């Protein structure tokens, strides 16, 4: 039988050295264009038998980086009973996706791989273990249950992987991980030979996007000597975004945020993309889902209160492209890996830069282009500045432009648009005011309809409001530099050209604030319904910035300064201090949109305009 020809992508893996033809053929079938940076660094280390601590952002190719060497090392199925590699994952979904990936990479071998995860029948998993698997992909709790019941043991383990280690500890698996490690063969026995005379040394691989204290203590205290002389590969470690990622930031009034989301989704869907929307509570998830359904946008959702079967169905609907939009909370979305995802939208801007990076890391993976869109209200602008400072990017506001109603080819506008599009800085722009207003009117009309989704939206309105108030109180403060930077951004844009009037306007009082600005935290009324936040804030409670210990008097003074001087949302955004974002300028400068500015539209005409936007193509 002639040897299969190795393609260009697989050839790049072959250049790493030490990989068999069976692995290279599988890599070729999976259409890898070549090894990612983490794979180029990690694969030779693991093939050389060293332990590895790998730090890289989500979507960097960490899974293949440890799977390829493990499959190469195991080579073929062993008739001797006992698993030889265990991969521990923080969530059931991530474990199942890793299992699928394992089977794809080992398709030209006779290795047997199974999953052992919670949420599924333990009896069926006993049956899987009876096949004498070589590789077990597991969640810690269920694996420990299986071990305690005597169905499997770790005496023949050659490789142990802790995948997404930071999430393993965030989800409270420290006791199970410790117990599993204590059940590994004693260190003095790891160099002994098995029945076939093969030397067995347990290779430890720990992959993590971040390195929190819990992980460090685990490595030092539990793994201890097992991790001696481990190679540390730190690449794009949670402070960088993919070079294939585009980021767009939009500001709007808080009461127009749902309208802004709807307008943005319509804009993105005109490009036939799949979108994941992140929001802060499960009530927001359900409200947005019903809003999209009312507007005939196919969508599904994931949050922590869904049972396992519902989550599987919703994920399958999205994965098979039966719907275009997935709405999720951060915690519910952990472990979900959707390879063909095109865009993410941050409906609520993350209060921590690393959360933004984790969300954005779900797109622009493995050489594929992707986009992260973020909605901002003015009180979130300091968090945006914190993000820019964290990843080393400059921040600015899109300059407002004169819209000449008689001559939409205004050269100054075109030059400014081109400059904005070529700018590598992170820029905050606004939405076209008329479009945003029409979408807001549309939502008000839809809610009054007597449909199931409209009734659901009405019933959720109070819960959404109360849940958001609680979320605001419990999220971490922005840093002092973030607040200062937000003020400076707006002061730099204080004297700008008004879009509709073409007049110079001073939108912000020229007043120097010499006080020590602190993070942004707005208090709300305490007489709220008891709201469950889908555990979104469990981590946040432990991360409140120490700067938040300021006196209540100073906080209130800062709050008043911020609201009155800088973050007054009552001004007409897009008509003053912040210009329309470049991705919407094709609409604003197109004659078809321009004619909408001439006179107020009736409700019927506005509805027609909204229905046209999805298919609208600028001339």
XYZ file of N, CA and C in Angstrom, residues 60 66 88 92 105 188 204 224 288 325 379 400 471 479 534 547 604 610:
54
model
N -5.519 29.048 21.418
C -4.163 29.085 20.863
C -3.686 27.737 20.352
N -0.820 19.096 23.529
C -0.543 17.958 24.421
C -1.069 16.636 23.861
N -7.762 15.663 32.454
C -8.782 16.216 33.346
C -9.252 17.566 32.817
N -17.939 19.229 31.666
C -18.366 18.084 30.860
C -18.220 18.381 29.373
N -7.500 12.797 16.106
C -6.045 12.738 15.968
C -5.499 11.309 16.018
N 8.735 6.795 43.858
C 9.855 5.862 43.763
C 9.552 4.688 42.848
N 3.734 14.835 33.421
C 2.702 15.765 33.879
C 2.636 16.958 32.933
N 4.473 18.598 43.511
C 5.798 18.584 44.113
C 6.882 18.030 43.211
N -33.061 38.700 26.253
C -32.498 38.902 24.913
C -32.972 37.809 23.961
N -27.571 32.857 16.593
C -27.106 33.587 17.772
C -27.220 32.706 19.005
N -20.706 54.666 32.187
C -20.093 54.242 33.444
C -19.105 53.096 33.244
N -16.437 63.020 15.720
C -17.694 63.309 15.013
C -17.410 63.957 13.663
N -25.837 43.130 40.194
C -24.575 42.905 39.476
C -23.679 44.135 39.560
N -10.084 50.787 38.047
C -8.934 51.376 38.720
C -8.992 52.899 38.639
N -27.071 33.336 38.689
C -26.445 32.231 37.950
C -24.979 32.093 38.340
N -8.915 49.368 46.262
C -9.156 50.805 46.227
C -10.593 51.135 46.591
N -45.094 53.079 10.463
C -45.074 52.095 9.377
C -43.793 52.206 8.557
N -36.528 49.224 9.225
C -35.891 48.200 10.060
C -35.869 46.861 9.346
